[in-house]
Amino acid sequence: MSRSDAHATVGPTARPRVVVIGAGIVGCSLADELTARGWTDVTVLDQGPLPAPGGSTSHAPGLVFRTGPSKTLTAFAAYTVEKFTSLEVDGLSCFLPVGGLELATTPERWADLHRKAGLAASWGVRAELVGPERCKELWPLVDATRLHGGLYTPDDGLARAVPACRAQMERARARGARFLDRHTVTGIERDGDRVAAVVTDRGTFPADHVVSAAGFWGPVIGRMAGVDVPLLPLAHQYAKTGPLPGTAGVTDPDAEASRPILRFQDRDLYFREHADRIGIGSYAHQPLPVDPFTVPAYDDAEDMPSSYPFTEEDFAPSWEECRWLMPSLKETEIAEGFNGVFSFTPDGMPLLGPSRALRGFWLAEAVWVTHSAGVAKAVAEWMVEGRPSLDLHECELTRFEDAQRSPAYVAERGSRQFIEVYDVIHPLQPPAEPRPLRVSPFHARQQDLGAVFLEGGGWERPHWYEANAPLAKGIEVPPRDAWAARHWSPIAAAEARATREGVTLYDMTPLRRLEVTGPGSLAFLQRMTSNNLAKKPGSVTYTLLLDEAGGIRSDLTVARLTPDRFQVGANSPADLDWLLRHAPDDVHLRDITSGTCCVGVWGPLARALVQPLTRDDFSHEAFGYFKAKETYIGHVPVTAMRLSYVGELGWELYTTADLGLRLWDTLWEAGRAHGVIAAGRSAFNSLRLEKGYRAWGHDMTSEHNPYEAGVGFAVRMNKGEFVGRSALEELGAPTRRLTALLLDDPAAVVLGKEPVYVDGAPAGYVTSASYGYTLGRCVAYAWLPPLETGTGVHVEYFGEKMPATVAVEPLFDPEMTRIRR
């Protein structure tokens, strides 16, 4: 959202009226962050008593483990540790730096801890792989004979959530904020398309901005505002033992905790000390969904609204696993327990950001204590300054497709997130259900060819085709370890070779397509994007969506089909949302993805396949690179674009979904004479990395500017004003670059997010990686300090430091002769 939109109703110098719904750890943190930035007219409402109003914060065990696959979540957690360490209540810190220890009792988990140690190095978290005896030193109750080892993170620990709320309340109040308990929200008032007030059972509170930080009540508040909140509340078991004999393992009986927080993920369990007792959390039981619309009010709840009765039968198997890991627990019993309610989303990430359905209405939902202060900082930056300093595309409300918002989908995927919360998840691993959900018109033909589908955005995406297995015979592909071999096949090498030597069909239907029309279309797109789009109809332009700080919100291909009609190739629903927020009345935007489809026809024989099917001239002279033409392929009307993201001659052919199957069959039949095959995403990713094409969301995000990301060619500073231009003018020399690496060992493979070492120290991380079948080396792109070509570095993969070399890009066909022919 732009800064002007953030202040749309109150002017650039006024202090907006903000109402935060929910005085849990997120609401209190947000009030503190907003008031620290000068927005002091902040009211925080909650239905329960303060400082523990009965939501998830009131019972949270407070574990803060920072390391995981998401760089953004790690940054949130790191800020939470930093901030809570600086807060005190009654002379006690709001963060206990007891450290964290994750145990491996299986070879698979031990291997995963090596991978997680690499993630820690990538994201700047201190971590150490330790053996069984060191694990026992850290947690004497643990039976070391059960262990392969552990991952020790000395700076993790316990957040004292309710005291942290108190501390932040005091600071926010001192700056002018007010916190009102016993106020039940009953409605959201609007003025046109903007929020106007929050209605409670004790009065109405006018507001320019309303933030729902209501936790598992988020869907209830969302319904009042007319805003969809795809969130599933689930009950999670937490128990405490009786006193341990002789306070076994507790170094200080008077302390709340002194040993590291402990995770036994092989059995979906975690542990923390409570003085002379042990607290145990379990994800091992069946999902226990809770309807947020039936949660009792604070005074009607048996204990508190977020605490449900303990179901001993669900916990019984976990208690046996606890005693297996810690035999001394046989000397005690479970003294108390409860089923605590908290929130899950379909992808396990928070729900953050503004709603376009009701301007001025924000979400800060599905946030655990671990990430609370970091989330609050990001949302406060977003509200006050117009953008967060961190890339939040994984967390934005707009990330979900319409097909991913049904209550059935949210319930099924949210429950799956609970089940898999501690599972070893491969980065390509597709969710099990509900599938298939979205399929292209070519799906039946792909099934006939033995397509192996993975999933993204709800779409079934072929990654390779078993029908091409005979083509893989005789192609030498280095063997892979068990992890790298998951969701991969050497058939991808055959499909990549066919693309380089013959002609292949790629299903590009899942790529997002927007239509922009109206008399103001060109001026609007010129203002919103970085490249010059003032070209003749029939032109296609690669360009960037920047934010006001010059960060890359997305990258686009824009085809000007007529003077006032454009087809835009985009990345996510957030792109459409961003454009709609800024579109003037004489511009109309719509997402045409679901009603259309696309086949990529690529390879040196692409023209030989396509030309006989059309009366238009598809020669290079008549239909040049980055040009578009509306024509016919056989009986099928298509929009043909001379684009190639695999580095070969070819076209993207678009048509309506009803004609998609006819288009595929026409191309397939004509291609038989040329040995056409279908190819999947695995080969596609290899080919695009050999060519150096960036993937937004992986290789570059809003945290990066075009010049350091290597896409400065898509910026035309002399075209006039556009979003982000002023910020780009003030940039200094890059201090980091997206860097192409070639692994030195022809058999080495990495997958992404591994740390990169320069002169023996972590200096960056891999964004995208794939084996380059044409080059005979694994290609990895990484964010690193500027380095000279030929510089040697090391990429750490499961604890092994693999040598790699900084390479000149593009690695393949730098003269572009294969595309422009």
PDB file of C-alpha atoms in Angstrom, residues 152-243:
ATOM      1  CA  TYR A 152      21.701 -26.441  19.903  1.00  0.00           C
ATOM      2  CA  THR A 153      20.750 -22.782  19.420  1.00  0.00           C
ATOM      3  CA  PRO A 154      22.113 -20.920  22.451  1.00  0.00           C
ATOM      4  CA  ASP A 155      20.279 -17.641  21.822  1.00  0.00           C
ATOM      5  CA  ASP A 156      16.765 -19.081  21.618  1.00  0.00           C
ATOM      6  CA  GLY A 157      14.629 -19.275  24.736  1.00  0.00           C
ATOM      7  CA  LEU A 158      11.355 -18.479  26.445  1.00  0.00           C
ATOM      8  CA  ALA A 159       9.213 -15.420  25.864  1.00  0.00           C
ATOM      9  CA  ARG A 160       7.227 -14.444  28.956  1.00  0.00           C
ATOM     10  CA  ALA A 161       4.186 -13.405  26.989  1.00  0.00           C
ATOM     11  CA  VAL A 162       1.877 -11.871  29.602  1.00  0.00           C
ATOM     12  CA  PRO A 163       4.658  -9.805  31.247  1.00  0.00           C
ATOM     13  CA  ALA A 164       5.719  -8.680  27.748  1.00  0.00           C
ATOM     14  CA  CYS A 165       2.151  -7.498  27.201  1.00  0.00           C
ATOM     15  CA  ARG A 166       2.267  -5.554  30.459  1.00  0.00           C
ATOM     16  CA  ALA A 167       5.596  -3.924  29.629  1.00  0.00           C
ATOM     17  CA  GLN A 168       4.447  -2.833  26.181  1.00  0.00           C
ATOM     18  CA  MET A 169       1.115  -1.592  27.515  1.00  0.00           C
ATOM     19  CA  GLU A 170       2.939   0.665  29.943  1.00  0.00           C
ATOM     20  CA  ARG A 171       5.159   2.104  27.222  1.00  0.00           C
ATOM     21  CA  ALA A 172       2.278   2.629  24.802  1.00  0.00           C
ATOM     22  CA  ARG A 173       0.107   4.229  27.501  1.00  0.00           C
ATOM     23  CA  ALA A 174       2.907   6.632  28.334  1.00  0.00           C
ATOM     24  CA  ARG A 175       2.810   7.801  24.710  1.00  0.00           C
ATOM     25  CA  GLY A 176      -0.965   8.241  24.674  1.00  0.00           C
ATOM     26  CA  ALA A 177      -2.457   4.845  23.850  1.00  0.00           C
ATOM     27  CA  ARG A 178      -5.357   3.468  25.852  1.00  0.00           C
ATOM     28  CA  PHE A 179      -6.225  -0.155  26.594  1.00  0.00           C
ATOM     29  CA  LEU A 180      -9.847  -0.982  27.351  1.00  0.00           C
ATOM     30  CA  ASP A 181     -10.818  -4.390  28.635  1.00  0.00           C
ATOM     31  CA  ARG A 182     -14.321  -5.848  28.941  1.00  0.00           C
ATOM     32  CA  HIS A 183     -15.266  -4.379  25.544  1.00  0.00           C
ATOM     33  CA  THR A 184     -16.796  -6.958  23.233  1.00  0.00           C
ATOM     34  CA  VAL A 185     -16.705  -5.941  19.573  1.00  0.00           C
ATOM     35  CA  THR A 186     -20.136  -6.303  17.959  1.00  0.00           C
ATOM     36  CA  GLY A 187     -19.674  -4.565  14.609  1.00  0.00           C
ATOM     37  CA  ILE A 188     -17.515  -2.603  12.196  1.00  0.00           C
ATOM     38  CA  GLU A 189     -18.970   0.587  10.720  1.00  0.00           C
ATOM     39  CA  ARG A 190     -17.951   1.819   7.280  1.00  0.00           C
ATOM     40  CA  ASP A 191     -18.128   5.013   5.296  1.00  0.00           C
ATOM     41  CA  GLY A 192     -18.356   3.901   1.690  1.00  0.00           C
ATOM     42  CA  ASP A 193     -15.419   1.598   1.063  1.00  0.00           C
ATOM     43  CA  ARG A 194     -13.479   2.723   4.151  1.00  0.00           C
ATOM     44  CA  VAL A 195     -13.628   1.710   7.768  1.00  0.00           C
ATOM     45  CA  ALA A 196     -15.264   4.304  10.024  1.00  0.00           C
ATOM     46  CA  ALA A 197     -15.633   2.877  13.548  1.00  0.00           C
ATOM     47  CA  VAL A 198     -15.594  -0.162  15.800  1.00  0.00           C
ATOM     48  CA  VAL A 199     -18.816  -0.862  17.661  1.00  0.00           C
ATOM     49  CA  THR A 200     -18.692  -2.562  21.069  1.00  0.00           C
ATOM     50  CA  ASP A 201     -21.183  -3.422  23.787  1.00  0.00           C
ATOM     51  CA  ARG A 202     -19.873  -0.377  25.670  1.00  0.00           C
ATOM     52  CA  GLY A 203     -19.732   2.252  22.945  1.00  0.00           C
ATOM     53  CA  THR A 204     -18.533   3.088  19.463  1.00  0.00           C
ATOM     54  CA  PHE A 205     -14.946   4.052  18.658  1.00  0.00           C
ATOM     55  CA  PRO A 206     -14.340   6.119  15.500  1.00  0.00           C
ATOM     56  CA  ALA A 207     -11.328   4.940  13.545  1.00  0.00           C
ATOM     57  CA  ASP A 208      -9.296   5.702  10.454  1.00  0.00           C
ATOM     58  CA  HIS A 209      -7.572   2.339  10.753  1.00  0.00           C
ATOM     59  CA  VAL A 210      -8.749  -0.858  12.420  1.00  0.00           C
ATOM     60  CA  VAL A 211      -6.399  -3.771  13.020  1.00  0.00           C
ATOM     61  CA  SER A 212      -7.768  -7.213  13.757  1.00  0.00           C
ATOM     62  CA  ALA A 213      -5.292  -8.841  16.123  1.00  0.00           C
ATOM     63  CA  ALA A 214      -7.986 -11.037  17.613  1.00  0.00           C
ATOM     64  CA  GLY A 215      -6.190 -14.352  17.240  1.00  0.00           C
ATOM     65  CA  PHE A 216      -8.531 -17.271  16.699  1.00  0.00           C
ATOM     66  CA  TRP A 217     -11.460 -14.830  16.815  1.00  0.00           C
ATOM     67  CA  GLY A 218     -10.104 -13.319  13.591  1.00  0.00           C
ATOM     68  CA  PRO A 219     -12.795 -14.898  11.365  1.00  0.00           C
ATOM     69  CA  VAL A 220     -15.474 -13.435  13.671  1.00  0.00           C
ATOM     70  CA  ILE A 221     -14.083  -9.907  13.333  1.00  0.00           C
ATOM     71  CA  GLY A 222     -13.501 -10.472   9.627  1.00  0.00           C
ATOM     72  CA  ARG A 223     -17.145 -11.340   9.055  1.00  0.00           C
ATOM     73  CA  MET A 224     -18.186  -8.098  10.745  1.00  0.00           C
ATOM     74  CA  ALA A 225     -15.934  -6.203   8.341  1.00  0.00           C
ATOM     75  CA  GLY A 226     -16.887  -8.218   5.270  1.00  0.00           C
ATOM     76  CA  VAL A 227     -13.288  -9.451   4.991  1.00  0.00           C
ATOM     77  CA  ASP A 228     -12.421 -13.093   4.468  1.00  0.00           C
ATOM     78  CA  VAL A 229      -9.982 -14.443   7.089  1.00  0.00           C
ATOM     79  CA  PRO A 230      -8.754 -17.912   6.000  1.00  0.00           C
ATOM     80  CA  LEU A 231      -7.824 -19.179   9.447  1.00  0.00           C
ATOM     81  CA  LEU A 232      -8.624 -22.369  11.368  1.00  0.00           C
ATOM     82  CA  PRO A 233      -8.550 -22.453  15.190  1.00  0.00           C
ATOM     83  CA  LEU A 234      -7.287 -25.759  16.554  1.00  0.00           C
ATOM     84  CA  ALA A 235      -6.866 -27.061  20.079  1.00  0.00           C
ATOM     85  CA  HIS A 236      -3.370 -28.150  21.066  1.00  0.00           C
ATOM     86  CA  GLN A 237      -2.539 -30.212  24.112  1.00  0.00           C
ATOM     87  CA  TYR A 238      -0.310 -28.919  26.875  1.00  0.00           C
ATOM     88  CA  ALA A 239       0.371 -30.744  30.134  1.00  0.00           C
ATOM     89  CA  LYS A 240       2.516 -30.364  33.233  1.00  0.00           C
ATOM     90  CA  THR A 241       4.061 -33.141  35.245  1.00  0.00           C
ATOM     91  CA  GLY A 242       4.058 -33.318  39.007  1.00  0.00           C
ATOM     92  CA  PRO A 243       7.223 -32.267  40.849  1.00  0.00           C
TER      93      PRO A 243
END
